PDB file of C-alpha atoms in Angstrom:
ATOM      1  CA  UNK A   1       8.090 -42.198 -15.303  1.00  0.00           C
ATOM      2  CA  UNK A   2       6.199 -42.350 -12.074  1.00  0.00           C
ATOM      3  CA  UNK A   3       3.435 -39.527 -11.104  1.00  0.00           C
ATOM      4  CA  UNK A   4       5.089 -37.675  -7.991  1.00  0.00           C
ATOM      5  CA  UNK A   5       1.698 -38.448  -6.401  1.00  0.00           C
ATOM      6  CA  UNK A   6       1.963 -41.964  -7.094  1.00  0.00           C
ATOM      7  CA  UNK A   7       3.581 -44.311  -4.348  1.00  0.00           C
ATOM      8  CA  UNK A   8       6.793 -46.193  -5.867  1.00  0.00           C
ATOM      9  CA  UNK A   9       6.486 -49.330  -7.041  1.00  0.00           C
ATOM     10  CA  UNK A  10       7.643 -52.137  -4.007  1.00  0.00           C
ATOM     11  CA  UNK A  11      10.325 -54.358  -4.606  1.00  0.00           C
ATOM     12  CA  UNK A  12      10.568 -57.752  -2.630  1.00  0.00           C
ATOM     13  CA  UNK A  13      13.423 -59.449  -1.148  1.00  0.00           C
ATOM     14  CA  UNK A  14      13.558 -63.037  -1.947  1.00  0.00           C
ATOM     15  CA  UNK A  15      11.955 -65.542   0.630  1.00  0.00           C
ATOM     16  CA  UNK A  16      14.886 -66.628   2.262  1.00  0.00           C
ATOM     17  CA  UNK A  17      16.720 -63.654   2.727  1.00  0.00           C
ATOM     18  CA  UNK A  18      13.639 -62.383   4.141  1.00  0.00           C
ATOM     19  CA  UNK A  19      12.685 -64.822   6.427  1.00  0.00           C
ATOM     20  CA  UNK A  20      16.358 -64.917   7.700  1.00  0.00           C
ATOM     21  CA  UNK A  21      16.240 -60.782   8.149  1.00  0.00           C
ATOM     22  CA  UNK A  22      12.824 -61.110  10.199  1.00  0.00           C
ATOM     23  CA  UNK A  23      14.027 -63.663  12.304  1.00  0.00           C
ATOM     24  CA  UNK A  24      17.346 -61.857  13.368  1.00  0.00           C
ATOM     25  CA  UNK A  25      16.011 -58.701  13.916  1.00  0.00           C
ATOM     26  CA  UNK A  26      12.886 -59.884  15.804  1.00  0.00           C
ATOM     27  CA  UNK A  27      15.007 -62.232  17.827  1.00  0.00           C
ATOM     28  CA  UNK A  28      16.392 -59.075  19.900  1.00  0.00           C
ATOM     29  CA  UNK A  29      13.880 -56.220  18.866  1.00  0.00           C
ATOM     30  CA  UNK A  30      11.360 -55.101  21.549  1.00  0.00           C
ATOM     31  CA  UNK A  31       8.082 -53.393  20.699  1.00  0.00           C
ATOM     32  CA  UNK A  32       8.392 -50.084  19.629  1.00  0.00           C
ATOM     33  CA  UNK A  33       7.169 -46.634  20.675  1.00  0.00           C
ATOM     34  CA  UNK A  34       4.570 -44.572  18.427  1.00  0.00           C
ATOM     35  CA  UNK A  35       6.155 -43.838  15.401  1.00  0.00           C
ATOM     36  CA  UNK A  36       5.517 -41.431  12.502  1.00  0.00           C
ATOM     37  CA  UNK A  37       4.028 -42.803   9.119  1.00  0.00           C
ATOM     38  CA  UNK A  38       6.266 -44.269   6.696  1.00  0.00           C
ATOM     39  CA  UNK A  39       5.998 -44.672   3.300  1.00  0.00           C
ATOM     40  CA  UNK A  40       5.686 -48.078   1.380  1.00  0.00           C
ATOM     41  CA  UNK A  41       9.390 -48.868   1.587  1.00  0.00           C
ATOM     42  CA  UNK A  42      11.433 -50.843  -1.005  1.00  0.00           C
ATOM     43  CA  UNK A  43      11.728 -53.935   0.680  1.00  0.00           C
ATOM     44  CA  UNK A  44       8.667 -55.140   2.824  1.00  0.00           C
ATOM     45  CA  UNK A  45      10.496 -56.380   5.664  1.00  0.00           C
ATOM     46  CA  UNK A  46      12.888 -53.184   5.880  1.00  0.00           C
ATOM     47  CA  UNK A  47       9.759 -51.333   7.768  1.00  0.00           C
ATOM     48  CA  UNK A  48      10.002 -53.915  10.457  1.00  0.00           C
ATOM     49  CA  UNK A  49      13.910 -53.423  10.513  1.00  0.00           C
ATOM     50  CA  UNK A  50      13.188 -49.677  10.826  1.00  0.00           C
ATOM     51  CA  UNK A  51      10.611 -49.655  13.580  1.00  0.00           C
ATOM     52  CA  UNK A  52      12.296 -52.486  15.950  1.00  0.00           C
ATOM     53  CA  UNK A  53      15.940 -51.287  15.613  1.00  0.00           C
ATOM     54  CA  UNK A  54      15.417 -47.802  15.539  1.00  0.00           C
ATOM     55  CA  UNK A  55      17.336 -47.445  12.537  1.00  0.00           C
ATOM     56  CA  UNK A  56      16.387 -47.350   8.987  1.00  0.00           C
ATOM     57  CA  UNK A  57      17.201 -50.072   6.469  1.00  0.00           C
ATOM     58  CA  UNK A  58      17.191 -51.694   3.438  1.00  0.00           C
ATOM     59  CA  UNK A  59      18.746 -54.749   1.989  1.00  0.00           C
ATOM     60  CA  UNK A  60      19.467 -54.736  -2.023  1.00  0.00           C
ATOM     61  CA  UNK A  61      19.348 -58.149  -3.874  1.00  0.00           C
ATOM     62  CA  UNK A  62      21.763 -57.736  -6.339  1.00  0.00           C
ATOM     63  CA  UNK A  63      23.466 -60.462  -8.686  1.00  0.00           C
ATOM     64  CA  UNK A  64      26.575 -58.465  -8.846  1.00  0.00           C
ATOM     65  CA  UNK A  65      28.592 -56.290  -6.554  1.00  0.00           C
ATOM     66  CA  UNK A  66      28.689 -52.977  -7.872  1.00  0.00           C
ATOM     67  CA  UNK A  67      31.488 -50.097  -7.700  1.00  0.00           C
ATOM     68  CA  UNK A  68      30.964 -46.984  -5.332  1.00  0.00           C
ATOM     69  CA  UNK A  69      30.374 -44.117  -7.497  1.00  0.00           C
ATOM     70  CA  UNK A  70      29.498 -40.873  -4.877  1.00  0.00           C
ATOM     71  CA  UNK A  71      29.596 -40.222  -1.365  1.00  0.00           C
ATOM     72  CA  UNK A  72      28.138 -37.006  -0.844  1.00  0.00           C
ATOM     73  CA  UNK A  73      28.420 -35.150   2.257  1.00  0.00           C
ATOM     74  CA  UNK A  74      25.557 -32.209   1.517  1.00  0.00           C
ATOM     75  CA  UNK A  75      23.566 -30.681  -1.017  1.00  0.00           C
ATOM     76  CA  UNK A  76      26.765 -28.983  -2.807  1.00  0.00           C
ATOM     77  CA  UNK A  77      28.477 -32.150  -3.770  1.00  0.00           C
ATOM     78  CA  UNK A  78      25.700 -34.018  -5.642  1.00  0.00           C
ATOM     79  CA  UNK A  79      25.730 -35.854  -8.616  1.00  0.00           C
ATOM     80  CA  UNK A  80      23.027 -35.376 -10.907  1.00  0.00           C
ATOM     81  CA  UNK A  81      21.440 -38.250 -10.235  1.00  0.00           C
ATOM     82  CA  UNK A  82      21.849 -38.125  -6.280  1.00  0.00           C
ATOM     83  CA  UNK A  83      20.111 -34.694  -6.983  1.00  0.00           C
ATOM     84  CA  UNK A  84      17.329 -36.470  -8.719  1.00  0.00           C
ATOM     85  CA  UNK A  85      17.281 -39.005  -5.986  1.00  0.00           C
ATOM     86  CA  UNK A  86      17.099 -36.082  -3.277  1.00  0.00           C
ATOM     87  CA  UNK A  87      14.268 -34.086  -5.046  1.00  0.00           C
ATOM     88  CA  UNK A  88      12.646 -37.404  -5.506  1.00  0.00           C
ATOM     89  CA  UNK A  89      12.451 -38.330  -1.294  1.00  0.00           C
ATOM     90  CA  UNK A  90      11.173 -34.623  -0.813  1.00  0.00           C
ATOM     91  CA  UNK A  91       8.448 -35.315  -2.742  1.00  0.00           C
ATOM     92  CA  UNK A  92       7.819 -38.669  -1.377  1.00  0.00           C
ATOM     93  CA  UNK A  93       8.289 -37.084   2.141  1.00  0.00           C
ATOM     94  CA  UNK A  94       5.938 -34.045   1.454  1.00  0.00           C
ATOM     95  CA  UNK A  95       2.889 -33.303   4.195  1.00  0.00           C
ATOM     96  CA  UNK A  96       0.442 -33.064   1.235  1.00  0.00           C
ATOM     97  CA  UNK A  97       1.313 -36.838   0.312  1.00  0.00           C
ATOM     98  CA  UNK A  98       1.483 -38.076   3.710  1.00  0.00           C
ATOM     99  CA  UNK A  99      -1.464 -36.585   5.075  1.00  0.00           C
ATOM    100  CA  UNK A 100      -3.798 -38.055   2.533  1.00  0.00           C
ATOM    101  CA  UNK A 101      -2.417 -41.591   3.862  1.00  0.00           C
ATOM    102  CA  UNK A 102      -2.910 -40.869   7.485  1.00  0.00           C
ATOM    103  CA  UNK A 103      -4.719 -37.520   8.434  1.00  0.00           C
ATOM    104  CA  UNK A 104      -3.814 -37.310  11.864  1.00  0.00           C
ATOM    105  CA  UNK A 105       0.500 -37.784  11.672  1.00  0.00           C
ATOM    106  CA  UNK A 106       2.649 -35.837   9.797  1.00  0.00           C
ATOM    107  CA  UNK A 107       6.291 -36.200   8.521  1.00  0.00           C
ATOM    108  CA  UNK A 108       9.303 -34.835   9.905  1.00  0.00           C
ATOM    109  CA  UNK A 109       9.476 -31.558   7.502  1.00  0.00           C
ATOM    110  CA  UNK A 110      12.609 -31.627   5.436  1.00  0.00           C
ATOM    111  CA  UNK A 111      14.148 -29.959   2.570  1.00  0.00           C
ATOM    112  CA  UNK A 112      17.414 -29.868   0.234  1.00  0.00           C
ATOM    113  CA  UNK A 113      19.272 -27.864   3.041  1.00  0.00           C
ATOM    114  CA  UNK A 114      18.926 -30.662   5.633  1.00  0.00           C
ATOM    115  CA  UNK A 115      20.739 -33.251   3.706  1.00  0.00           C
ATOM    116  CA  UNK A 116      23.442 -35.110   5.412  1.00  0.00           C
ATOM    117  CA  UNK A 117      24.624 -37.759   3.582  1.00  0.00           C
ATOM    118  CA  UNK A 118      23.871 -39.314   0.188  1.00  0.00           C
ATOM    119  CA  UNK A 119      25.147 -42.554  -1.445  1.00  0.00           C
ATOM    120  CA  UNK A 120      25.133 -43.546  -5.095  1.00  0.00           C
ATOM    121  CA  UNK A 121      26.116 -47.451  -6.163  1.00  0.00           C
ATOM    122  CA  UNK A 122      25.424 -48.182  -9.755  1.00  0.00           C
ATOM    123  CA  UNK A 123      21.625 -47.293 -10.445  1.00  0.00           C
ATOM    124  CA  UNK A 124      20.759 -47.164  -6.645  1.00  0.00           C
ATOM    125  CA  UNK A 125      21.192 -44.086  -4.317  1.00  0.00           C
ATOM    126  CA  UNK A 126      20.361 -43.432  -0.696  1.00  0.00           C
ATOM    127  CA  UNK A 127      19.502 -40.241   0.917  1.00  0.00           C
ATOM    128  CA  UNK A 128      19.482 -38.761   4.503  1.00  0.00           C
ATOM    129  CA  UNK A 129      18.034 -35.683   5.512  1.00  0.00           C
ATOM    130  CA  UNK A 130      18.656 -34.836   8.840  1.00  0.00           C
ATOM    131  CA  UNK A 131      17.520 -31.572  11.228  1.00  0.00           C
ATOM    132  CA  UNK A 132      16.509 -30.430  14.428  1.00  0.00           C
ATOM    133  CA  UNK A 133      13.141 -32.072  14.332  1.00  0.00           C
ATOM    134  CA  UNK A 134      14.423 -35.637  12.743  1.00  0.00           C
ATOM    135  CA  UNK A 135      15.308 -37.194   9.896  1.00  0.00           C
ATOM    136  CA  UNK A 136      13.889 -38.767   6.595  1.00  0.00           C
ATOM    137  CA  UNK A 137      15.582 -41.363   4.189  1.00  0.00           C
ATOM    138  CA  UNK A 138      14.765 -42.767   1.348  1.00  0.00           C
ATOM    139  CA  UNK A 139      15.798 -45.490  -1.058  1.00  0.00           C
ATOM    140  CA  UNK A 140      15.957 -44.720  -4.833  1.00  0.00           C
ATOM    141  CA  UNK A 141      16.392 -46.936  -7.946  1.00  0.00           C
ATOM    142  CA  UNK A 142      16.813 -45.584 -11.294  1.00  0.00           C
ATOM    143  CA  UNK A 143      16.281 -41.881 -10.392  1.00  0.00           C
ATOM    144  CA  UNK A 144      15.084 -39.719 -12.961  1.00  0.00           C
ATOM    145  CA  UNK A 145      14.110 -42.863 -15.242  1.00  0.00           C
ATOM    146  CA  UNK A 146      10.947 -44.570 -16.575  1.00  0.00           C
ATOM    147  CA  UNK A 147      11.673 -47.659 -14.350  1.00  0.00           C
ATOM    148  CA  UNK A 148      12.192 -45.062 -11.226  1.00  0.00           C
ATOM    149  CA  UNK A 149      11.195 -46.835  -7.894  1.00  0.00           C
ATOM    150  CA  UNK A 150      11.976 -46.933  -4.105  1.00  0.00           C
ATOM    151  CA  UNK A 151      10.548 -46.056  -0.473  1.00  0.00           C
ATOM    152  CA  UNK A 152      11.433 -44.351   2.489  1.00  0.00           C
ATOM    153  CA  UNK A 153      10.698 -43.977   6.073  1.00  0.00           C
ATOM    154  CA  UNK A 154      10.551 -40.549   8.321  1.00  0.00           C
ATOM    155  CA  UNK A 155      10.860 -40.121  12.170  1.00  0.00           C
ATOM    156  CA  UNK A 156      11.329 -37.615  14.865  1.00  0.00           C
ATOM    157  CA  UNK A 157      14.501 -37.608  17.087  1.00  0.00           C
ATOM    158  CA  UNK A 158      13.089 -39.552  20.138  1.00  0.00           C
ATOM    159  CA  UNK A 159      15.707 -37.973  22.512  1.00  0.00           C
ATOM    160  CA  UNK A 160      16.576 -34.587  20.770  1.00  0.00           C
ATOM    161  CA  UNK A 161      20.419 -34.142  20.395  1.00  0.00           C
ATOM    162  CA  UNK A 162      21.338 -36.678  23.105  1.00  0.00           C
ATOM    163  CA  UNK A 163      23.037 -39.962  21.502  1.00  0.00           C
ATOM    164  CA  UNK A 164      23.781 -43.218  22.931  1.00  0.00           C
ATOM    165  CA  UNK A 165      27.274 -42.353  23.147  1.00  0.00           C
ATOM    166  CA  UNK A 166      29.726 -40.794  20.727  1.00  0.00           C
ATOM    167  CA  UNK A 167      27.821 -42.444  17.768  1.00  0.00           C
ATOM    168  CA  UNK A 168      24.273 -43.223  16.168  1.00  0.00           C
ATOM    169  CA  UNK A 169      23.955 -45.167  13.315  1.00  0.00           C
ATOM    170  CA  UNK A 170      20.695 -44.029  11.369  1.00  0.00           C
ATOM    171  CA  UNK A 171      20.595 -46.155   8.036  1.00  0.00           C
ATOM    172  CA  UNK A 172      22.274 -49.382   7.326  1.00  0.00           C
ATOM    173  CA  UNK A 173      22.034 -50.838   4.060  1.00  0.00           C
ATOM    174  CA  UNK A 174      23.537 -53.979   2.594  1.00  0.00           C
ATOM    175  CA  UNK A 175      23.549 -56.401  -0.706  1.00  0.00           C
ATOM    176  CA  UNK A 176      22.998 -59.471   1.273  1.00  0.00           C
ATOM    177  CA  UNK A 177      21.185 -59.962   4.390  1.00  0.00           C
ATOM    178  CA  UNK A 178      24.155 -60.837   6.494  1.00  0.00           C
ATOM    179  CA  UNK A 179      26.659 -58.264   4.863  1.00  0.00           C
ATOM    180  CA  UNK A 180      27.809 -58.000   1.446  1.00  0.00           C
ATOM    181  CA  UNK A 181      28.693 -54.136   0.399  1.00  0.00           C
ATOM    182  CA  UNK A 182      27.547 -51.838   2.729  1.00  0.00           C
ATOM    183  CA  UNK A 183      26.465 -48.369   3.354  1.00  0.00           C
ATOM    184  CA  UNK A 184      26.085 -46.739   6.320  1.00  0.00           C
ATOM    185  CA  UNK A 185      25.139 -43.293   7.663  1.00  0.00           C
ATOM    186  CA  UNK A 186      24.346 -41.550  10.837  1.00  0.00           C
ATOM    187  CA  UNK A 187      25.625 -38.606  13.436  1.00  0.00           C
ATOM    188  CA  UNK A 188      27.933 -38.655  15.913  1.00  0.00           C
ATOM    189  CA  UNK A 189      29.063 -36.202  18.994  1.00  0.00           C
ATOM    190  CA  UNK A 190      31.798 -33.541  18.860  1.00  0.00           C
ATOM    191  CA  UNK A 191      34.551 -35.980  20.771  1.00  0.00           C
ATOM    192  CA  UNK A 192      34.436 -38.128  17.462  1.00  0.00           C
ATOM    193  CA  UNK A 193      37.135 -37.011  15.252  1.00  0.00           C
ATOM    194  CA  UNK A 194      37.575 -40.404  13.520  1.00  0.00           C
ATOM    195  CA  UNK A 195      35.490 -43.215  12.446  1.00  0.00           C
ATOM    196  CA  UNK A 196      36.008 -46.661  11.131  1.00  0.00           C
ATOM    197  CA  UNK A 197      34.241 -49.806   9.896  1.00  0.00           C
ATOM    198  CA  UNK A 198      36.321 -52.480  10.829  1.00  0.00           C
ATOM    199  CA  UNK A 199      35.316 -55.673   8.769  1.00  0.00           C
ATOM    200  CA  UNK A 200      36.282 -57.791  11.553  1.00  0.00           C
ATOM    201  CA  UNK A 201      38.967 -59.836   8.860  1.00  0.00           C
ATOM    202  CA  UNK A 202      41.792 -57.316   8.628  1.00  0.00           C
ATOM    203  CA  UNK A 203      40.130 -54.668   6.264  1.00  0.00           C
ATOM    204  CA  UNK A 204      38.685 -51.500   7.368  1.00  0.00           C
ATOM    205  CA  UNK A 205      37.033 -48.936   5.965  1.00  0.00           C
ATOM    206  CA  UNK A 206      37.199 -44.941   6.632  1.00  0.00           C
ATOM    207  CA  UNK A 207      33.898 -42.714   7.192  1.00  0.00           C
ATOM    208  CA  UNK A 208      33.603 -39.007   6.159  1.00  0.00           C
ATOM    209  CA  UNK A 209      32.294 -36.921   8.846  1.00  0.00           C
ATOM    210  CA  UNK A 210      30.962 -33.504   8.049  1.00  0.00           C
ATOM    211  CA  UNK A 211      29.050 -31.304  10.711  1.00  0.00           C
ATOM    212  CA  UNK A 212      27.912 -34.140  13.081  1.00  0.00           C
ATOM    213  CA  UNK A 213      27.160 -36.509  10.465  1.00  0.00           C
ATOM    214  CA  UNK A 214      28.833 -39.915   8.831  1.00  0.00           C
ATOM    215  CA  UNK A 215      28.970 -41.679   5.514  1.00  0.00           C
ATOM    216  CA  UNK A 216      30.623 -44.629   4.541  1.00  0.00           C
ATOM    217  CA  UNK A 217      30.680 -47.169   1.945  1.00  0.00           C
ATOM    218  CA  UNK A 218      32.527 -50.330   1.652  1.00  0.00           C
ATOM    219  CA  UNK A 219      33.852 -51.896  -1.852  1.00  0.00           C
ATOM    220  CA  UNK A 220      37.073 -53.283  -1.924  1.00  0.00           C
ATOM    221  CA  UNK A 221      36.168 -56.089   0.760  1.00  0.00           C
ATOM    222  CA  UNK A 222      32.554 -57.543   1.253  1.00  0.00           C
ATOM    223  CA  UNK A 223      31.177 -57.587   4.955  1.00  0.00           C
ATOM    224  CA  UNK A 224      30.264 -60.916   6.554  1.00  0.00           C
ATOM    225  CA  UNK A 225      28.113 -60.396   9.697  1.00  0.00           C
ATOM    226  CA  UNK A 226      30.035 -63.570  10.824  1.00  0.00           C
ATOM    227  CA  UNK A 227      33.043 -61.912  11.247  1.00  0.00           C
ATOM    228  CA  UNK A 228      31.067 -59.402  13.820  1.00  0.00           C
ATOM    229  CA  UNK A 229      31.790 -55.821  12.181  1.00  0.00           C
ATOM    230  CA  UNK A 230      32.427 -53.065  14.040  1.00  0.00           C
ATOM    231  CA  UNK A 231      32.126 -49.055  14.379  1.00  0.00           C
ATOM    232  CA  UNK A 232      34.766 -47.585  15.805  1.00  0.00           C
ATOM    233  CA  UNK A 233      35.167 -44.135  17.293  1.00  0.00           C
ATOM    234  CA  UNK A 234      38.384 -42.134  17.962  1.00  0.00           C
ATOM    235  CA  UNK A 235      39.101 -38.800  19.427  1.00  0.00           C
ATOM    236  CA  UNK A 236      41.254 -35.750  18.271  1.00  0.00           C
ATOM    237  CA  UNK A 237      44.371 -37.577  19.897  1.00  0.00           C
ATOM    238  CA  UNK A 238      43.386 -40.754  18.031  1.00  0.00           C
ATOM    239  CA  UNK A 239      42.569 -42.482  20.988  1.00  0.00           C
ATOM    240  CA  UNK A 240      39.510 -45.341  20.477  1.00  0.00           C
ATOM    241  CA  UNK A 241      36.579 -44.135  22.861  1.00  0.00           C
ATOM    242  CA  UNK A 242      33.868 -46.475  21.461  1.00  0.00           C
ATOM    243  CA  UNK A 243      33.500 -49.774  19.782  1.00  0.00           C
ATOM    244  CA  UNK A 244      30.103 -51.787  19.038  1.00  0.00           C
ATOM    245  CA  UNK A 245      28.495 -54.183  16.572  1.00  0.00           C
ATOM    246  CA  UNK A 246      27.374 -52.798  13.556  1.00  0.00           C
ATOM    247  CA  UNK A 247      24.699 -54.916  13.014  1.00  0.00           C
ATOM    248  CA  UNK A 248      23.674 -54.724  16.709  1.00  0.00           C
ATOM    249  CA  UNK A 249      20.033 -52.909  17.408  1.00  0.00           C
ATOM    250  CA  UNK A 250      20.141 -49.899  19.256  1.00  0.00           C
ATOM    251  CA  UNK A 251      18.166 -51.486  22.302  1.00  0.00           C
ATOM    252  CA  UNK A 252      20.601 -54.064  22.579  1.00  0.00           C
ATOM    253  CA  UNK A 253      23.803 -51.903  22.867  1.00  0.00           C
ATOM    254  CA  UNK A 254      26.174 -53.245  25.251  1.00  0.00           C
ATOM    255  CA  UNK A 255      26.055 -50.090  27.485  1.00  0.00           C
ATOM    256  CA  UNK A 256      23.006 -48.237  28.630  1.00  0.00           C
ATOM    257  CA  UNK A 257      22.891 -44.412  28.261  1.00  0.00           C
ATOM    258  CA  UNK A 258      21.363 -41.637  30.148  1.00  0.00           C
ATOM    259  CA  UNK A 259      19.774 -38.015  29.298  1.00  0.00           C
ATOM    260  CA  UNK A 260      20.558 -35.134  31.603  1.00  0.00           C
ATOM    261  CA  UNK A 261      17.951 -35.781  34.074  1.00  0.00           C
ATOM    262  CA  UNK A 262      19.855 -39.306  34.817  1.00  0.00           C
ATOM    263  CA  UNK A 263      16.908 -41.590  33.295  1.00  0.00           C
ATOM    264  CA  UNK A 264      17.754 -44.105  31.172  1.00  0.00           C
ATOM    265  CA  UNK A 265      16.767 -43.486  27.705  1.00  0.00           C
ATOM    266  CA  UNK A 266      19.212 -45.874  25.560  1.00  0.00           C
ATOM    267  CA  UNK A 267      20.098 -49.276  25.507  1.00  0.00           C
ATOM    268  CA  UNK A 268      18.989 -52.343  27.740  1.00  0.00           C
ATOM    269  CA  UNK A 269      18.335 -51.652  31.926  1.00  0.00           C
ATOM    270  CA  UNK A 270      21.810 -52.429  33.171  1.00  0.00           C
ATOM    271  CA  UNK A 271      23.507 -50.939  35.977  1.00  0.00           C
ATOM    272  CA  UNK A 272      26.494 -48.405  35.435  1.00  0.00           C
ATOM    273  CA  UNK A 273      24.984 -46.468  32.420  1.00  0.00           C
ATOM    274  CA  UNK A 274      26.951 -43.979  30.707  1.00  0.00           C
ATOM    275  CA  UNK A 275      25.747 -40.454  30.209  1.00  0.00           C
ATOM    276  CA  UNK A 276      24.406 -39.843  26.458  1.00  0.00           C
ATOM    277  CA  UNK A 277      26.031 -37.443  24.556  1.00  0.00           C
ATOM    278  CA  UNK A 278      25.183 -34.418  22.248  1.00  0.00           C
ATOM    279  CA  UNK A 279      25.101 -34.546  18.588  1.00  0.00           C
ATOM    280  CA  UNK A 280      28.128 -32.643  17.298  1.00  0.00           C
ATOM    281  CA  UNK A 281      26.862 -30.514  14.787  1.00  0.00           C
TER     282      UNK A 281
END
């Protein structure tokens, strides 16, 4: 088992998949602002995704589709495996560990009480912590075993409690570079009472919502990017209030969004910006 002070082992994407992901993401990404340090993530190209799109992203290269086992919202629902993954992520994200890598930077301080979403599929686990300062997320394989490995990312909220509309995607993982089995998590405004992933082929997956956080995992119908899957938000009356492409970066949203002072904080510079919405915790 890895010592908690050692970096987790790095896993690489197949060259073709990594090249395709790099081309797709960098093709529409803008230069990122200064960021907090990231742990050495499980997939090297995922660091580019996290920086360029404003969301932590990991692609899992798995030979076979696996069955969804657990989707937990909060620390009280964790399975033993997810508990191990969450604790490992906290260790990797500890200030003591991070300051040894870059003394001038600090990770977002999180605790188990900040756990918002945890997903488990086979021997892989993803955990997402959120608080008033920012978020931290980790991908862990074989948590609690001798072959444990993984990595993660940490980032403060660039615009505090303000979201680019009703929903903000923070974590996106997939078993293939262009789809496959997908896990998504993030935060929503108080207007959102139902959130659905429309696969674009007649299938849908409903997200679970809890205290302004959401999580979903697909299993019965693998996604294909060519079908243009979308996250669709509904209000308390069942009225659709937002629809956006799942694989679209935050700086490429159809609409721009402004903060309370009227200044654009999300999206491309376009006319007719919409007001940003508050995180609905």
